[in-house]
PDB file of C-alpha atoms in Angstrom:
ATOM      1  CA  MET A   1     -74.717  -8.800  44.434  1.00 58.00           C
ATOM      2  CA  GLN A   2     -77.025  -6.137  42.564  1.00 58.00           C
ATOM      3  CA  THR A   3     -75.232  -2.889  44.045  1.00 63.00           C
ATOM      4  CA  GLU A   4     -71.685  -4.861  42.773  1.00 58.00           C
ATOM      5  CA  VAL A   5     -73.122  -5.551  39.236  1.00 50.00           C
ATOM      6  CA  VAL A   6     -74.543  -1.969  39.121  1.00 50.00           C
ATOM      7  CA  THR A   7     -71.206  -0.395  40.123  1.00 58.00           C
ATOM      8  CA  LYS A   8     -69.224  -2.579  37.688  1.00 58.00           C
ATOM      9  CA  ILE A   9     -71.400  -1.609  34.649  1.00 61.00           C
ATOM     10  CA  HIS A  10     -71.008   2.230  35.855  1.00 57.00           C
ATOM     11  CA  ASN A  11     -67.160   1.591  36.088  1.00 66.00           C
ATOM     12  CA  GLN A  12     -67.380  -0.036  32.382  1.00 77.00           C
ATOM     13  CA  ALA A  13     -69.318   3.068  31.042  1.00 78.00           C
ATOM     14  CA  VAL A  14     -66.988   5.330  32.616  1.00 84.00           C
ATOM     15  CA  ALA A  15     -63.815   3.644  31.481  1.00 87.00           C
ATOM     16  CA  LEU A  16     -65.530   3.661  27.833  1.00 89.00           C
ATOM     17  CA  ARG A  17     -66.128   7.325  28.075  1.00 92.00           C
ATOM     18  CA  VAL A  18     -62.583   8.215  29.192  1.00 93.00           C
ATOM     19  CA  ARG A  19     -61.331   5.971  26.614  1.00 94.00           C
ATOM     20  CA  ASP A  20     -63.408   7.750  23.777  1.00 94.00           C
ATOM     21  CA  LEU A  21     -61.947  11.079  25.151  1.00 95.00           C
ATOM     22  CA  LEU A  22     -58.414   9.770  25.043  1.00 96.00           C
ATOM     23  CA  LEU A  23     -58.794   8.923  21.479  1.00 96.00           C
ATOM     24  CA  SER A  24     -60.401  12.156  20.673  1.00 96.00           C
ATOM     25  CA  ALA A  25     -57.445  14.164  22.380  1.00 97.00           C
ATOM     26  CA  LEU A  26     -55.033  11.904  20.189  1.00 97.00           C
ATOM     27  CA  THR A  27     -56.589  12.854  17.257  1.00 97.00           C
ATOM     28  CA  VAL A  28     -56.085  16.550  18.300  1.00 98.00           C
ATOM     29  CA  SER A  29     -52.406  16.095  18.665  1.00 98.00           C
ATOM     30  CA  SER A  30     -52.039  14.415  15.198  1.00 97.00           C
ATOM     31  CA  GLY A  31     -54.260  17.194  13.570  1.00 97.00           C
ATOM     32  CA  ALA A  32     -51.753  19.667  15.327  1.00 98.00           C
ATOM     33  CA  VAL A  33     -48.864  17.725  14.125  1.00 98.00           C
ATOM     34  CA  ASP A  34     -49.826  17.286  10.584  1.00 97.00           C
ATOM     35  CA  ALA A  35     -50.726  21.199  10.165  1.00 98.00           C
ATOM     36  CA  ILE A  36     -47.429  22.402  11.724  1.00 98.00           C
ATOM     37  CA  SER A  37     -45.731  19.777   9.592  1.00 97.00           C
ATOM     38  CA  PHE A  38     -47.204  20.474   6.282  1.00 97.00           C
ATOM     39  CA  LEU A  39     -46.822  24.521   6.972  1.00 97.00           C
ATOM     40  CA  ALA A  40     -43.087  24.245   8.832  1.00 97.00           C
ATOM     41  CA  LEU A  41     -41.492  21.243   7.296  1.00 97.00           C
ATOM     42  CA  GLY A  42     -41.696  21.417   3.834  1.00 94.00           C
ATOM     43  CA  LYS A  43     -45.477  20.519   2.881  1.00 96.00           C
ATOM     44  CA  VAL A  44     -44.834  17.040   4.326  1.00 97.00           C
ATOM     45  CA  PHE A  45     -47.117  15.290   6.748  1.00 97.00           C
ATOM     46  CA  SER A  46     -45.985  13.387   9.582  1.00 97.00           C
ATOM     47  CA  ALA A  47     -49.362  11.207  10.579  1.00 96.00           C
ATOM     48  CA  PHE A  48     -51.227  11.374   7.254  1.00 94.00           C
ATOM     49  CA  MET A  49     -49.241   8.877   5.129  1.00 95.00           C
ATOM     50  CA  THR A  50     -51.959   8.504   2.455  1.00 94.00           C
ATOM     51  CA  GLY A  51     -50.965  12.092   1.848  1.00 94.00           C
ATOM     52  CA  ASN A  52     -47.641  11.635   1.607  1.00 96.00           C
ATOM     53  CA  ILE A  53     -47.811   8.298  -0.605  1.00 96.00           C
ATOM     54  CA  ALA A  54     -49.798  10.927  -3.135  1.00 96.00           C
ATOM     55  CA  PHE A  55     -47.223  13.687  -2.857  1.00 96.00           C
ATOM     56  CA  PHE A  56     -44.495  11.119  -3.567  1.00 95.00           C
ATOM     57  CA  GLY A  57     -46.427   9.859  -6.689  1.00 96.00           C
ATOM     58  CA  LEU A  58     -46.379  13.753  -7.787  1.00 95.00           C
ATOM     59  CA  ARG A  59     -42.676  13.849  -7.211  1.00 94.00           C
ATOM     60  CA  ILE A  60     -42.033  10.960  -9.144  1.00 94.00           C
ATOM     61  CA  ALA A  61     -44.069  12.275 -11.915  1.00 95.00           C
ATOM     62  CA  GLY A  62     -41.933  15.548 -11.855  1.00 91.00           C
ATOM     63  CA  ALA A  63     -44.735  17.961 -10.707  1.00 91.00           C
ATOM     64  CA  SER A  64     -43.083  21.120  -9.951  1.00 83.00           C
ATOM     65  CA  HIS A  65     -44.795  22.004  -6.633  1.00 88.00           C
ATOM     66  CA  ALA A  66     -44.497  18.558  -5.263  1.00 91.00           C
ATOM     67  CA  PRO A  67     -42.773  18.419  -1.789  1.00 94.00           C
ATOM     68  CA  GLY A  68     -39.207  17.060  -1.563  1.00 94.00           C
ATOM     69  CA  GLY A  69     -38.303  13.362  -2.259  1.00 95.00           C
ATOM     70  CA  VAL A  70     -36.150  13.095   0.856  1.00 96.00           C
ATOM     71  CA  ALA A  71     -38.679  14.909   3.284  1.00 97.00           C
ATOM     72  CA  ILE A  72     -41.281  12.374   2.239  1.00 97.00           C
ATOM     73  CA  VAL A  73     -39.129   9.292   2.249  1.00 97.00           C
ATOM     74  CA  ALA A  74     -37.921  10.391   5.673  1.00 97.00           C
ATOM     75  CA  SER A  75     -41.404  10.717   6.949  1.00 97.00           C
ATOM     76  CA  MET A  76     -43.029   7.320   5.647  1.00 98.00           C
ATOM     77  CA  ALA A  77     -39.926   5.302   6.838  1.00 98.00           C
ATOM     78  CA  ALA A  78     -40.001   6.877  10.447  1.00 98.00           C
ATOM     79  CA  PHE A  79     -43.406   6.111  10.401  1.00 98.00           C
ATOM     80  CA  ALA A  80     -43.072   2.731   9.379  1.00 98.00           C
ATOM     81  CA  VAL A  81     -40.370   2.309  12.028  1.00 98.00           C
ATOM     82  CA  GLY A  82     -42.729   3.392  14.512  1.00 98.00           C
ATOM     83  CA  VAL A  83     -45.579   0.968  13.697  1.00 97.00           C
ATOM     84  CA  TYR A  84     -43.054  -1.889  13.936  1.00 97.00           C
ATOM     85  CA  LEU A  85     -41.567  -0.380  17.594  1.00 97.00           C
ATOM     86  CA  SER A  86     -44.853   0.065  18.817  1.00 96.00           C
ATOM     87  CA  THR A  87     -46.239  -3.271  17.648  1.00 95.00           C
ATOM     88  CA  GLN A  88     -43.276  -5.003  19.770  1.00 95.00           C
ATOM     89  CA  ILE A  89     -44.082  -3.126  22.719  1.00 94.00           C
ATOM     90  CA  VAL A  90     -48.132  -3.395  22.652  1.00 90.00           C
ATOM     91  CA  LYS A  91     -48.528  -7.052  22.534  1.00 80.00           C
ATOM     92  CA  ALA A  92     -51.892  -8.134  21.868  1.00 62.00           C
ATOM     93  CA  PRO A  93     -53.623  -8.836  25.440  1.00 57.00           C
ATOM     94  CA  GLU A  94     -55.655 -12.020  26.547  1.00 54.00           C
ATOM     95  CA  GLY A  95     -59.339 -11.352  26.845  1.00 53.00           C
ATOM     96  CA  SER A  96     -60.895  -7.788  25.805  1.00 61.00           C
ATOM     97  CA  CYS A  97     -59.357  -5.277  28.045  1.00 79.00           C
ATOM     98  CA  LEU A  98     -60.953  -1.862  27.065  1.00 87.00           C
ATOM     99  CA  TRP A  99     -57.262  -0.090  27.346  1.00 91.00           C
ATOM    100  CA  PRO A 100     -54.444  -2.618  27.984  1.00 91.00           C
ATOM    101  CA  LYS A 101     -51.423  -1.189  29.895  1.00 91.00           C
ATOM    102  CA  GLN A 102     -49.019  -1.965  26.980  1.00 93.00           C
ATOM    103  CA  VAL A 103     -51.049   0.827  24.625  1.00 95.00           C
ATOM    104  CA  THR A 104     -50.048   3.247  27.542  1.00 95.00           C
ATOM    105  CA  VAL A 105     -46.488   2.149  27.801  1.00 96.00           C
ATOM    106  CA  GLY A 106     -46.266   2.394  23.798  1.00 96.00           C
ATOM    107  CA  LEU A 107     -47.728   5.757  23.912  1.00 97.00           C
ATOM    108  CA  GLY A 108     -45.504   6.923  26.637  1.00 97.00           C
ATOM    109  CA  VAL A 109     -42.257   5.722  24.491  1.00 97.00           C
ATOM    110  CA  SER A 110     -43.658   7.875  21.390  1.00 98.00           C
ATOM    111  CA  LEU A 111     -43.356  10.989  23.879  1.00 98.00           C
ATOM    112  CA  ILE A 112     -39.458  10.317  23.528  1.00 98.00           C
ATOM    113  CA  ALA A 113     -39.582  11.263  19.653  1.00 98.00           C
ATOM    114  CA  HIS A 114     -41.625  14.182  20.635  1.00 98.00           C
ATOM    115  CA  ALA A 115     -39.289  15.384  22.956  1.00 98.00           C
ATOM    116  CA  VAL A 116     -36.585  14.989  20.443  1.00 98.00           C
ATOM    117  CA  PHE A 117     -38.553  16.939  18.188  1.00 98.00           C
ATOM    118  CA  LEU A 118     -39.145  19.614  20.666  1.00 98.00           C
ATOM    119  CA  ALA A 119     -35.080  19.749  21.793  1.00 98.00           C
ATOM    120  CA  VAL A 120     -34.303  20.073  17.889  1.00 98.00           C
ATOM    121  CA  TRP A 121     -37.272  22.785  17.069  1.00 98.00           C
ATOM    122  CA  PHE A 122     -36.219  24.878  20.279  1.00 98.00           C
ATOM    123  CA  ALA A 123     -32.440  24.245  19.020  1.00 98.00           C
ATOM    124  CA  SER A 124     -33.132  25.731  15.590  1.00 97.00           C
ATOM    125  CA  ASN A 125     -35.545  28.460  16.832  1.00 97.00           C
ATOM    126  CA  GLY A 126     -38.624  27.321  14.950  1.00 96.00           C
ATOM    127  CA  GLN A 127     -36.918  27.708  11.671  1.00 96.00           C
ATOM    128  CA  PRO A 128     -35.050  24.621  10.734  1.00 97.00           C
ATOM    129  CA  SER A 129     -32.869  23.894   7.586  1.00 96.00           C
ATOM    130  CA  ILE A 130     -34.008  21.289   5.117  1.00 95.00           C
ATOM    131  CA  ASP A 131     -31.605  18.983   6.682  1.00 96.00           C
ATOM    132  CA  VAL A 132     -32.858  19.652  10.211  1.00 97.00           C
ATOM    133  CA  ALA A 133     -36.471  19.614   8.965  1.00 97.00           C
ATOM    134  CA  HIS A 134     -35.891  16.280   7.439  1.00 97.00           C
ATOM    135  CA  VAL A 135     -35.081  15.313  11.289  1.00 98.00           C
ATOM    136  CA  LEU A 136     -37.864  16.934  12.902  1.00 98.00           C
ATOM    137  CA  LEU A 137     -40.284  14.938  10.330  1.00 98.00           C
ATOM    138  CA  GLY A 138     -38.872  11.682  11.082  1.00 98.00           C
ATOM    139  CA  SER A 139     -39.112  12.473  14.754  1.00 98.00           C
ATOM    140  CA  TRP A 140     -42.746  13.420  14.736  1.00 98.00           C
ATOM    141  CA  ALA A 141     -43.296  10.323  12.017  1.00 98.00           C
ATOM    142  CA  LEU A 142     -41.996   8.059  14.328  1.00 98.00           C
ATOM    143  CA  ALA A 143     -44.279   9.165  17.323  1.00 98.00           C
ATOM    144  CA  MET A 144     -47.582   9.193  15.015  1.00 98.00           C
ATOM    145  CA  GLY A 145     -46.490   5.826  13.958  1.00 97.00           C
ATOM    146  CA  MET A 146     -46.169   4.416  17.389  1.00 97.00           C
ATOM    147  CA  GLN A 147     -49.480   6.301  18.235  1.00 97.00           C
ATOM    148  CA  SER A 148     -51.052   4.566  15.441  1.00 96.00           C
ATOM    149  CA  ALA A 149     -50.197   0.993  15.957  1.00 95.00           C
ATOM    150  CA  ALA A 150     -51.022   1.303  19.753  1.00 95.00           C
ATOM    151  CA  VAL A 151     -54.502   2.696  19.227  1.00 94.00           C
ATOM    152  CA  ARG A 152     -54.929   0.031  16.463  1.00 92.00           C
ATOM    153  CA  THR A 153     -54.587  -2.846  19.088  1.00 91.00           C
ATOM    154  CA  LEU A 154     -57.655  -1.238  20.857  1.00 91.00           C
ATOM    155  CA  HIS A 155     -59.605  -2.606  17.998  1.00 87.00           C
ATOM    156  CA  VAL A 156     -62.266   0.431  17.957  1.00 90.00           C
ATOM    157  CA  GLU A 157     -63.879   0.087  14.603  1.00 85.00           C
ATOM    158  CA  GLY A 158     -63.556   3.044  11.964  1.00 84.00           C
ATOM    159  CA  VAL A 159     -61.315   4.958  14.557  1.00 88.00           C
ATOM    160  CA  PHE A 160     -57.558   5.959  13.253  1.00 88.00           C
ATOM    161  CA  THR A 161     -56.169   9.041  15.211  1.00 89.00           C
ATOM    162  CA  THR A 162     -53.709   9.692  12.512  1.00 87.00           C
ATOM    163  CA  GLY A 163     -56.320   9.897   9.584  1.00 85.00           C
ATOM    164  CA  ALA A 164     -60.099  10.315   8.791  1.00 87.00           C
ATOM    165  CA  THR A 165     -60.958   8.472   5.654  1.00 87.00           C
ATOM    166  CA  ALA A 166     -61.956   5.279   7.507  1.00 85.00           C
ATOM    167  CA  THR A 167     -64.138   7.333  10.070  1.00 87.00           C
ATOM    168  CA  ILE A 168     -66.083   9.015   7.665  1.00 88.00           C
ATOM    169  CA  ILE A 169     -66.597   5.892   5.769  1.00 87.00           C
ATOM    170  CA  PHE A 170     -67.911   4.243   8.780  1.00 84.00           C
ATOM    171  CA  LEU A 171     -70.285   7.110   9.757  1.00 84.00           C
ATOM    172  CA  VAL A 172     -71.493   8.115   6.637  1.00 85.00           C
ATOM    173  CA  GLY A 173     -72.104   4.476   5.728  1.00 83.00           C
ATOM    174  CA  ASP A 174     -74.222   4.073   8.951  1.00 79.00           C
ATOM    175  CA  ILE A 175     -76.624   6.333   7.367  1.00 78.00           C
ATOM    176  CA  THR A 176     -77.965   3.830   4.860  1.00 76.00           C
ATOM    177  CA  ASN A 177     -78.961   1.188   7.806  1.00 74.00           C
ATOM    178  CA  TRP A 178     -78.359   3.292  10.968  1.00 71.00           C
ATOM    179  CA  SER A 179     -76.694  -0.011  12.499  1.00 69.00           C
ATOM    180  CA  ALA A 180     -73.997   1.781  14.779  1.00 70.00           C
ATOM    181  CA  THR A 181     -75.160   2.860  18.420  1.00 78.00           C
ATOM    182  CA  ALA A 182     -75.420   6.337  19.545  1.00 82.00           C
ATOM    183  CA  VAL A 183     -72.066   6.123  21.190  1.00 83.00           C
ATOM    184  CA  GLU A 184     -70.326   5.028  17.965  1.00 86.00           C
ATOM    185  CA  ARG A 185     -71.831   7.609  16.286  1.00 87.00           C
ATOM    186  CA  ARG A 186     -70.745  10.137  18.745  1.00 89.00           C
ATOM    187  CA  ARG A 187     -67.113   8.192  18.708  1.00 90.00           C
ATOM    188  CA  PHE A 188     -66.761   8.706  14.926  1.00 90.00           C
ATOM    189  CA  ALA A 189     -68.042  12.589  14.833  1.00 91.00           C
ATOM    190  CA  GLY A 190     -65.745  13.074  17.926  1.00 92.00           C
ATOM    191  CA  VAL A 191     -62.638  12.068  16.118  1.00 92.00           C
ATOM    192  CA  LEU A 192     -63.657  14.035  12.989  1.00 94.00           C
ATOM    193  CA  VAL A 193     -64.022  16.876  14.867  1.00 96.00           C
ATOM    194  CA  SER A 194     -60.842  16.423  16.963  1.00 96.00           C
ATOM    195  CA  LEU A 195     -58.912  16.262  13.652  1.00 96.00           C
ATOM    196  CA  PHE A 196     -60.606  19.498  12.499  1.00 97.00           C
ATOM    197  CA  VAL A 197     -59.627  21.170  15.722  1.00 98.00           C
ATOM    198  CA  GLY A 198     -56.197  19.853  16.093  1.00 97.00           C
ATOM    199  CA  ALA A 199     -55.393  21.180  12.513  1.00 98.00           C
ATOM    200  CA  ILE A 200     -56.926  24.735  13.540  1.00 98.00           C
ATOM    201  CA  ALA A 201     -55.160  24.728  16.804  1.00 98.00           C
ATOM    202  CA  GLY A 202     -51.850  23.872  15.040  1.00 98.00           C
ATOM    203  CA  GLY A 203     -52.358  26.416  12.242  1.00 97.00           C
ATOM    204  CA  LEU A 204     -53.118  29.224  14.820  1.00 98.00           C
ATOM    205  CA  LEU A 205     -50.160  28.616  16.989  1.00 98.00           C
ATOM    206  CA  LEU A 206     -47.789  28.414  14.237  1.00 97.00           C
ATOM    207  CA  VAL A 207     -48.838  31.724  13.088  1.00 96.00           C
ATOM    208  CA  HIS A 208     -49.308  33.603  16.375  1.00 97.00           C
ATOM    209  CA  ALA A 209     -46.849  31.687  18.848  1.00 97.00           C
ATOM    210  CA  HIS A 210     -44.789  30.120  16.176  1.00 97.00           C
ATOM    211  CA  ILE A 211     -41.880  28.797  18.231  1.00 97.00           C
ATOM    212  CA  TYR A 212     -44.277  27.240  20.956  1.00 98.00           C
ATOM    213  CA  ALA A 213     -46.413  25.554  18.308  1.00 98.00           C
ATOM    214  CA  PRO A 214     -45.244  21.885  18.757  1.00 98.00           C
ATOM    215  CA  VAL A 215     -45.542  21.993  22.502  1.00 98.00           C
ATOM    216  CA  LEU A 216     -49.428  21.346  22.169  1.00 98.00           C
ATOM    217  CA  PRO A 217     -49.440  17.960  20.612  1.00 98.00           C
ATOM    218  CA  PHE A 218     -46.510  16.938  23.393  1.00 98.00           C
ATOM    219  CA  VAL A 219     -48.806  18.220  26.225  1.00 98.00           C
ATOM    220  CA  ILE A 220     -51.861  16.351  24.893  1.00 98.00           C
ATOM    221  CA  THR A 221     -50.057  13.099  24.548  1.00 98.00           C
ATOM    222  CA  VAL A 222     -48.643  13.479  27.953  1.00 98.00           C
ATOM    223  CA  ALA A 223     -51.862  14.413  29.539  1.00 98.00           C
ATOM    224  CA  SER A 224     -53.193  11.322  27.401  1.00 97.00           C
ATOM    225  CA  VAL A 225     -50.375   8.917  28.975  1.00 97.00           C
ATOM    226  CA  ALA A 226     -51.035  10.137  32.418  1.00 97.00           C
ATOM    227  CA  THR A 227     -54.859   9.811  32.228  1.00 96.00           C
ATOM    228  CA  ALA A 228     -54.665   6.509  30.882  1.00 95.00           C
ATOM    229  CA  ALA A 229     -52.449   5.388  33.334  1.00 94.00           C
ATOM    230  CA  ILE A 230     -54.580   6.811  36.347  1.00 92.00           C
ATOM    231  CA  PHE A 231     -58.064   6.030  35.062  1.00 88.00           C
ATOM    232  CA  LEU A 232     -57.547   2.834  32.455  1.00 84.00           C
ATOM    233  CA  ARG A 233     -55.466   0.486  34.182  1.00 71.00           C
ATOM    234  CA  GLU A 234     -56.857  -2.499  32.368  1.00 54.00           C
ATOM    235  CA  ARG A 235     -60.536  -1.677  33.417  1.00 53.00           C
ATOM    236  CA  GLY A 236     -63.552  -2.305  31.701  1.00 44.00           C
ATOM    237  CA  LYS A 237     -64.482  -4.412  28.644  1.00 45.00           C
ATOM    238  CA  SER A 238     -64.491  -3.288  24.838  1.00 43.00           C
ATOM    239  CA  ASP A 239     -68.027  -2.798  23.336  1.00 42.00           C
TER     240      ASP A 239
END
C-alpha cells in the first residue's frame, strides 16, 4: 500500500512537471508566432490581442503608423472564432484531471490552422501580398485562439500561453506576501522566459531563414500534442 502511494505521488509529480514544460513550449510557440506576424504580416499580432486592440484604437484615431484596419480585424475575429471552436471541443471535465484528453484534441485541431498557414506561406514564397497576409493572420490567430481556450480549461493560475501580463502580475505580486509555492514561481518565470525565447527565435529565423520561420511554432505544437497524448492521458491531479 505504501509503495503504491509513493508511486502515485511520483507519477503525479512527473505529470505536473511535464504539463508545465508543455505550457512553456506552447508559450515559446506563441512568442515565435507573434514575432513573425508582427515583422512579416503588417505589424499585427496573431496571439497578443491586447496589442491588437490598442492598434485598432490608434487606427480609429487616425494615427499614421498604425497597422491596417482589415489586418487587425481579421486577426481579432479569427482569434475569437478559435476560442469559440476550442471551447466547444474542450468541455470542462468532471473532477480535477491535470490534462484532460480534450485539451490534447483541441490543440491537435489547431494544427490544421497551422498547416494552412504553412501551405499559404510556402505558396507565396514567404512574401505574401496584403490580401494573402490577411489570410495568414487569420489562420494563425485561429490557431492561437484555440490554444488559448484549451489552456484556459486547465485552470493553471496566472498562466496564459498567448500573453504575459497576468503572469507578471502573479509573479511580482507574490513578492509582497510570498504566498506562491516554489513550483508556481518556477512556472510563472518559465512562461515569461519562454515568451521571450520564442520571440527571439521567431525573429532570428525570419532574418536568417525567412521561408522556414513559421515551421518552428508548428513543430513545437506537434511535439506538444504528441507528448501530451503519450504522457498525459488524464493522469494526475491539478495542484
